[in-house]
JSON list of C-alpha atoms in Angstrom, two decimals:
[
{"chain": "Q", "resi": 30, "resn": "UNK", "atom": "CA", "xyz": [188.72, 28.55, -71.28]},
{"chain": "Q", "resi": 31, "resn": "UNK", "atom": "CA", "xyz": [191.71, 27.68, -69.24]},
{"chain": "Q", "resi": 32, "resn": "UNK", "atom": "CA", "xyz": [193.80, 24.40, -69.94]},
{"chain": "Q", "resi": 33, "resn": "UNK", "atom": "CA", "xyz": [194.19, 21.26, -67.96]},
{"chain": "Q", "resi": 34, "resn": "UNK", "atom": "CA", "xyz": [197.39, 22.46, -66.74]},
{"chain": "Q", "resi": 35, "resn": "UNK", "atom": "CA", "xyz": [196.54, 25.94, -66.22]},
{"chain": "Q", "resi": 36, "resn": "UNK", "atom": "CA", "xyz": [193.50, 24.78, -63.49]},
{"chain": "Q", "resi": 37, "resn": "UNK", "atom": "CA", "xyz": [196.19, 22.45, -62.29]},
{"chain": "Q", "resi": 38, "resn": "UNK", "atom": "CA", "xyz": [198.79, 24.92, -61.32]},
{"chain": "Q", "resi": 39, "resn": "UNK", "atom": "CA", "xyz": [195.55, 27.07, -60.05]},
{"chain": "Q", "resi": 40, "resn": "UNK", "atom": "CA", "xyz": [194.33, 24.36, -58.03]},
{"chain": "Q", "resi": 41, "resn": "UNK", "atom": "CA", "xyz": [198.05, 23.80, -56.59]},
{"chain": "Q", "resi": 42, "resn": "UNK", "atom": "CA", "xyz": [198.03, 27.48, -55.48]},
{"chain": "Q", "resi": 43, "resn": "UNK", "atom": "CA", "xyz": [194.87, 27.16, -53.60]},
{"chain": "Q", "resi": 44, "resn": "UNK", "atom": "CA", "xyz": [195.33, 23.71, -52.36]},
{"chain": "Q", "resi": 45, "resn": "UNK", "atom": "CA", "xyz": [198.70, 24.15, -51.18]},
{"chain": "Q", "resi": 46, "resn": "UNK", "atom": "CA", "xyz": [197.52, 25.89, -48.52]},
{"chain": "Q", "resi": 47, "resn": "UNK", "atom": "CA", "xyz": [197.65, 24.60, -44.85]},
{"chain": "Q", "resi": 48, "resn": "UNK", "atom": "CA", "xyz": [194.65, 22.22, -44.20]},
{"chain": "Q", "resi": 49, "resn": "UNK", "atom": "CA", "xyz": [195.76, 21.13, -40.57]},
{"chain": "Q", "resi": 50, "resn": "UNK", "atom": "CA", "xyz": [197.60, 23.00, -38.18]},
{"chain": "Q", "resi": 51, "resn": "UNK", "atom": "CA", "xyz": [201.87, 21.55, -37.19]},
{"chain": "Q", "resi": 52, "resn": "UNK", "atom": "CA", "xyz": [200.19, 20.33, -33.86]},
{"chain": "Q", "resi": 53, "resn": "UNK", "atom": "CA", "xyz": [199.52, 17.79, -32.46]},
{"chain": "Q", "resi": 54, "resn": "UNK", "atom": "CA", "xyz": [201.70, 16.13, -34.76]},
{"chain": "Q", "resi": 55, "resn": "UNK", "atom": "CA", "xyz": [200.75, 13.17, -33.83]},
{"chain": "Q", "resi": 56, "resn": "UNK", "atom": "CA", "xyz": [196.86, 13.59, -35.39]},
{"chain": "Q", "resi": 57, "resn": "UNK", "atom": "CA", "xyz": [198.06, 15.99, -38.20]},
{"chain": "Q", "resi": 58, "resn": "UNK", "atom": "CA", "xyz": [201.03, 14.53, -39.17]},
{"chain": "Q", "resi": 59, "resn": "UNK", "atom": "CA", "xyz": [200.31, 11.30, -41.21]},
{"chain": "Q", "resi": 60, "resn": "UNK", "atom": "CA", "xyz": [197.60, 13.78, -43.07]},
{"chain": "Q", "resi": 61, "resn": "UNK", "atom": "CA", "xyz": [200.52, 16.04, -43.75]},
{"chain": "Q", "resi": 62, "resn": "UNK", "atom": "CA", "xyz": [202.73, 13.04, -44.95]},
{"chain": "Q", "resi": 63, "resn": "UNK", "atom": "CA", "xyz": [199.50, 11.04, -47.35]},
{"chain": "Q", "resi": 64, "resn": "UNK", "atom": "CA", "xyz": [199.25, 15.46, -48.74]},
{"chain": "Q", "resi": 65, "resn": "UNK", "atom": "CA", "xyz": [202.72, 15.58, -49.69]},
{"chain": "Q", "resi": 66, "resn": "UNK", "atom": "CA", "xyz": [202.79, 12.23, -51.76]},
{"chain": "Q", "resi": 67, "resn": "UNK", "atom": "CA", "xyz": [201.08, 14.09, -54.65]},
{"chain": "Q", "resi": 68, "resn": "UNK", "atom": "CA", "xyz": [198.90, 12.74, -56.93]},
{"chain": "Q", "resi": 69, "resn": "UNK", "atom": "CA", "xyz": [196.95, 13.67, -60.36]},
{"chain": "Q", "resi": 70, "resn": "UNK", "atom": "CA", "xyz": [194.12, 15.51, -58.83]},
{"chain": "Q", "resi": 71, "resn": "UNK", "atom": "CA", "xyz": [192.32, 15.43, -61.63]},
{"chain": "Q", "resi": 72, "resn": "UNK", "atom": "CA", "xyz": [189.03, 15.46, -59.75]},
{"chain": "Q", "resi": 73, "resn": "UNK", "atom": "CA", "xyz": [189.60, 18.91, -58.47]},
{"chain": "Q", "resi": 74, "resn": "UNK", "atom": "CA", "xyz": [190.64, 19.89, -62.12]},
{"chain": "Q", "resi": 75, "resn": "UNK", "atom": "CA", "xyz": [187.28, 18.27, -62.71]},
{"chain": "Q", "resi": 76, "resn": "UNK", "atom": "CA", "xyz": [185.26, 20.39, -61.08]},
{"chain": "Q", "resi": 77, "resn": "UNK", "atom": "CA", "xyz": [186.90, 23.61, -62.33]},
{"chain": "Q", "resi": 78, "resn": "UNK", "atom": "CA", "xyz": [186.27, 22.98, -65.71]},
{"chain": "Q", "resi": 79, "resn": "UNK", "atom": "CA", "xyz": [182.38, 22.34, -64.99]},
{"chain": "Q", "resi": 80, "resn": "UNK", "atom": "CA", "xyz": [182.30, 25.53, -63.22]},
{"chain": "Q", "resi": 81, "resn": "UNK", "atom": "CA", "xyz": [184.44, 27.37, -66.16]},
{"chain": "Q", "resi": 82, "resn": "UNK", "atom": "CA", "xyz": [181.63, 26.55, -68.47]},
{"chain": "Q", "resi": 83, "resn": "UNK", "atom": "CA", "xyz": [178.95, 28.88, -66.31]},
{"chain": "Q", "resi": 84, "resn": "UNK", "atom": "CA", "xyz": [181.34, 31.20, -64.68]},
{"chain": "Q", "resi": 85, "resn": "UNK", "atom": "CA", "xyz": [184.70, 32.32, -63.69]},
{"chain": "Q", "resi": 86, "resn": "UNK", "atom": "CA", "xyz": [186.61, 30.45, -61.37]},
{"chain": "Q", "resi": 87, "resn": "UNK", "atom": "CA", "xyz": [185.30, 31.29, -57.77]},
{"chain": "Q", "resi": 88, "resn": "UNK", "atom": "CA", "xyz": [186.99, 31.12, -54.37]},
{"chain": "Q", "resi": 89, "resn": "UNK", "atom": "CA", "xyz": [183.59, 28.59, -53.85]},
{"chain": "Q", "resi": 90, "resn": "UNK", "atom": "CA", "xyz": [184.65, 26.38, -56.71]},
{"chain": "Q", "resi": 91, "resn": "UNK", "atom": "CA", "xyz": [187.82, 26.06, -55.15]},
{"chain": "Q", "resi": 92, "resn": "UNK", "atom": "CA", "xyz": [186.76, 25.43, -52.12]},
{"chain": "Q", "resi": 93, "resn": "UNK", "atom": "CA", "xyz": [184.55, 22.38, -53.66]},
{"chain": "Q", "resi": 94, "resn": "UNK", "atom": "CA", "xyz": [187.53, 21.07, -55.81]},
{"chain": "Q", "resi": 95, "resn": "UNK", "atom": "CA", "xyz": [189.68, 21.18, -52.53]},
{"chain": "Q", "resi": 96, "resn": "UNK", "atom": "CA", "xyz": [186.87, 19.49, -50.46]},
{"chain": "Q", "resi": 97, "resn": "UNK", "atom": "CA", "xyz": [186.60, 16.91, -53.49]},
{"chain": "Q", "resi": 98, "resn": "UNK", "atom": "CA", "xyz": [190.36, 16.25, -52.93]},
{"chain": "Q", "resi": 99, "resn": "UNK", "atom": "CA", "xyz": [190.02, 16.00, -49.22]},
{"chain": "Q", "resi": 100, "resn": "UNK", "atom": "CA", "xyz": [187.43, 13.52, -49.34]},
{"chain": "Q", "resi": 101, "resn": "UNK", "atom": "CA", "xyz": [189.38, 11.65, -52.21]},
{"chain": "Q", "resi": 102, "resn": "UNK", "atom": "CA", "xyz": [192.43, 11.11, -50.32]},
{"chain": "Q", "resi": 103, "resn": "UNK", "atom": "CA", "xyz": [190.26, 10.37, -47.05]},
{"chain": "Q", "resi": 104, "resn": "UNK", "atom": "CA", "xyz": [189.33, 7.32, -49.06]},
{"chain": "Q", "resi": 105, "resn": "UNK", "atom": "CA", "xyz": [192.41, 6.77, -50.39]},
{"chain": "Q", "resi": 106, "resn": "UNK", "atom": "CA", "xyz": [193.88, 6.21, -46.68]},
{"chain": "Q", "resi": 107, "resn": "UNK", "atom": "CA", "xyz": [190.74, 4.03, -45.56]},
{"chain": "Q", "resi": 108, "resn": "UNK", "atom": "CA", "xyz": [191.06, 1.61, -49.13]},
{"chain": "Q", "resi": 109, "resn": "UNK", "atom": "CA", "xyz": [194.63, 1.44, -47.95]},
{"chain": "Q", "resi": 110, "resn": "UNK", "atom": "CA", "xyz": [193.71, -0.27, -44.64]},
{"chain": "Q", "resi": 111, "resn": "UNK", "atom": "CA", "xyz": [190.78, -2.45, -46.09]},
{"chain": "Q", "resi": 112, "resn": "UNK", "atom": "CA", "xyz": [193.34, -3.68, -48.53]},
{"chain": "Q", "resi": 113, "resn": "UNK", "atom": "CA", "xyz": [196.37, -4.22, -46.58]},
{"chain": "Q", "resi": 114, "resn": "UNK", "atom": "CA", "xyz": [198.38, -1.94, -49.04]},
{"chain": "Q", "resi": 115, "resn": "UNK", "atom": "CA", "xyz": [202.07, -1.73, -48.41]},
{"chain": "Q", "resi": 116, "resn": "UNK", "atom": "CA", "xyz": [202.48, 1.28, -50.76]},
{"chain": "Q", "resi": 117, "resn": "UNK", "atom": "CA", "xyz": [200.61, 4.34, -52.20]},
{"chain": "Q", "resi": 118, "resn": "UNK", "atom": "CA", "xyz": [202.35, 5.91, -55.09]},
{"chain": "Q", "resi": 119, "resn": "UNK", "atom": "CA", "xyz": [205.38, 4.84, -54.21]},
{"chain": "Q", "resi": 120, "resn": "UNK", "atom": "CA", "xyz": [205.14, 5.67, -50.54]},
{"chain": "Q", "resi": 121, "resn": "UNK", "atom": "CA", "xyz": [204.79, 3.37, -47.20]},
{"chain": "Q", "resi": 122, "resn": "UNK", "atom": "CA", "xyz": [200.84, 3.92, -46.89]},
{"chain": "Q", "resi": 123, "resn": "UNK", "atom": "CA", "xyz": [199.62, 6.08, -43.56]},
{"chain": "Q", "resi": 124, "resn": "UNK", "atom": "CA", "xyz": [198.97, 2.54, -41.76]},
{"chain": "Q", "resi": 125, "resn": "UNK", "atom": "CA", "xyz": [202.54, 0.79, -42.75]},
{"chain": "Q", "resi": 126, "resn": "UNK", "atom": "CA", "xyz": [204.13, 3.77, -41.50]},
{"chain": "Q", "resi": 127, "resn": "UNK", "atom": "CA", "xyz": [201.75, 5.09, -38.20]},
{"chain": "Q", "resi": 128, "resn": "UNK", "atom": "CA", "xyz": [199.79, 2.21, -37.57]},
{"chain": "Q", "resi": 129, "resn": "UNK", "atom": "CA", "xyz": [195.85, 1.35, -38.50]},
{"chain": "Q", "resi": 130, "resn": "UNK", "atom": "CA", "xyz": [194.41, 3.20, -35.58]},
{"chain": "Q", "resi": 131, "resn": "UNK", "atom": "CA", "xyz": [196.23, 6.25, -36.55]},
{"chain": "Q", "resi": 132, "resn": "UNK", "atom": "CA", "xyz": [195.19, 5.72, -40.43]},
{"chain": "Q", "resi": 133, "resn": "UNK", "atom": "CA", "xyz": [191.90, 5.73, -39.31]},
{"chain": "Q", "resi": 134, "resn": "UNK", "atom": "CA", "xyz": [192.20, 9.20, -37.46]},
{"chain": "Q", "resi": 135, "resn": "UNK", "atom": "CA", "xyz": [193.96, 10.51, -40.33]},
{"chain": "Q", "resi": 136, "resn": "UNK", "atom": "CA", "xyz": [191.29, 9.63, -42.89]},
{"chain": "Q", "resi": 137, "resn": "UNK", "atom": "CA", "xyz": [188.79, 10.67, -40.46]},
{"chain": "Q", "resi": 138, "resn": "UNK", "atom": "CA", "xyz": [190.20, 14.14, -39.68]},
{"chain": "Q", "resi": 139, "resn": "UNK", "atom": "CA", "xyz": [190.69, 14.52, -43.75]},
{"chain": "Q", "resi": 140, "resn": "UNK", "atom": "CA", "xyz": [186.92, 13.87, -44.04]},
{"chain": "Q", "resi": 141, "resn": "UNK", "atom": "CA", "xyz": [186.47, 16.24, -41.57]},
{"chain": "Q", "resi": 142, "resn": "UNK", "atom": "CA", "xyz": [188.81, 18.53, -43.51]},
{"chain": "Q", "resi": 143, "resn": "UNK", "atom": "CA", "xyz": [186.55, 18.03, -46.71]},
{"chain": "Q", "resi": 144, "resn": "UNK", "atom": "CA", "xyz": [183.61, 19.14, -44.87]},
{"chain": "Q", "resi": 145, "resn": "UNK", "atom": "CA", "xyz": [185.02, 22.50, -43.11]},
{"chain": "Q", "resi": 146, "resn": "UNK", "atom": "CA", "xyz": [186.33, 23.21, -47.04]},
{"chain": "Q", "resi": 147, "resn": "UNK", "atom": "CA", "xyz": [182.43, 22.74, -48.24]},
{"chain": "Q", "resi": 148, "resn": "UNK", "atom": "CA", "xyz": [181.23, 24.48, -45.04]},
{"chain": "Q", "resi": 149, "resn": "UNK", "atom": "CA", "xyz": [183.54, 27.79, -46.79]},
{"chain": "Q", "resi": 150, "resn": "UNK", "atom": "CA", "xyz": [181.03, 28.05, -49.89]},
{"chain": "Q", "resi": 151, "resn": "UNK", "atom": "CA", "xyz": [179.01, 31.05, -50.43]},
{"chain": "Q", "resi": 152, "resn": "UNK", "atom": "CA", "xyz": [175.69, 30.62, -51.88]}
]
């Protein structure tokens, strides 16, 4: 079985991948700027480790631990709003920084994002 870290750094590698495309910037860009704030993503981690216990890791399970972190942040954006948050991990939040209709988009098109990352599994 692999470590915490090890399906960290393997999740890193697959979700570091481009999820949205450079344009239009305006739609793509606060999801590019919430992405590159970081976080634990232990979810994802998560999710490897149940599928580690019946198989090796498989381009689906990373696709389902990406979609898992998609949908995570999606929410992440949206509780900012609800809550008026100034900052997310030490960041302006999408809506401080592009406004609440554009955090709206953003969390929307990361749902979105989620989906198309599900809609990649194999059965």
């Amino acid at each position: 079985m692999y470590s915490f870290e090890e399906l960290s750094r393997q999740f890193a590698v697959h979700f570091d991948q481009p999820h949205f495309p450079a344009s239009p910037a305006t739609l793509y860009g606060p999801n590019l700027y919430f992405l590159q704030m970081g976080g634990k993503r232990v979810r994802p981690v998560l999710c490897l480790m149940g599928n580690e216990l019946f198989d090796d890791i498989s381009p689906n399970a990373l696709n389902v631990a990406t979609a898992i972190e998609l949908f995570h942040n999606f929410t992440l954006i949206h509780d900012d709003i609800m809550d008026k948050a100034p900052l997310r991990r030490g960041f302006q939040t999408v809506h401080t920084k592009y406004g609440e209709s554009t955090a709206i988009l953003a969390g929307d098109v990361m749902l979105v994002a989620a989906y198309e990352q599900l809609n990649k599994v194999q059965n």
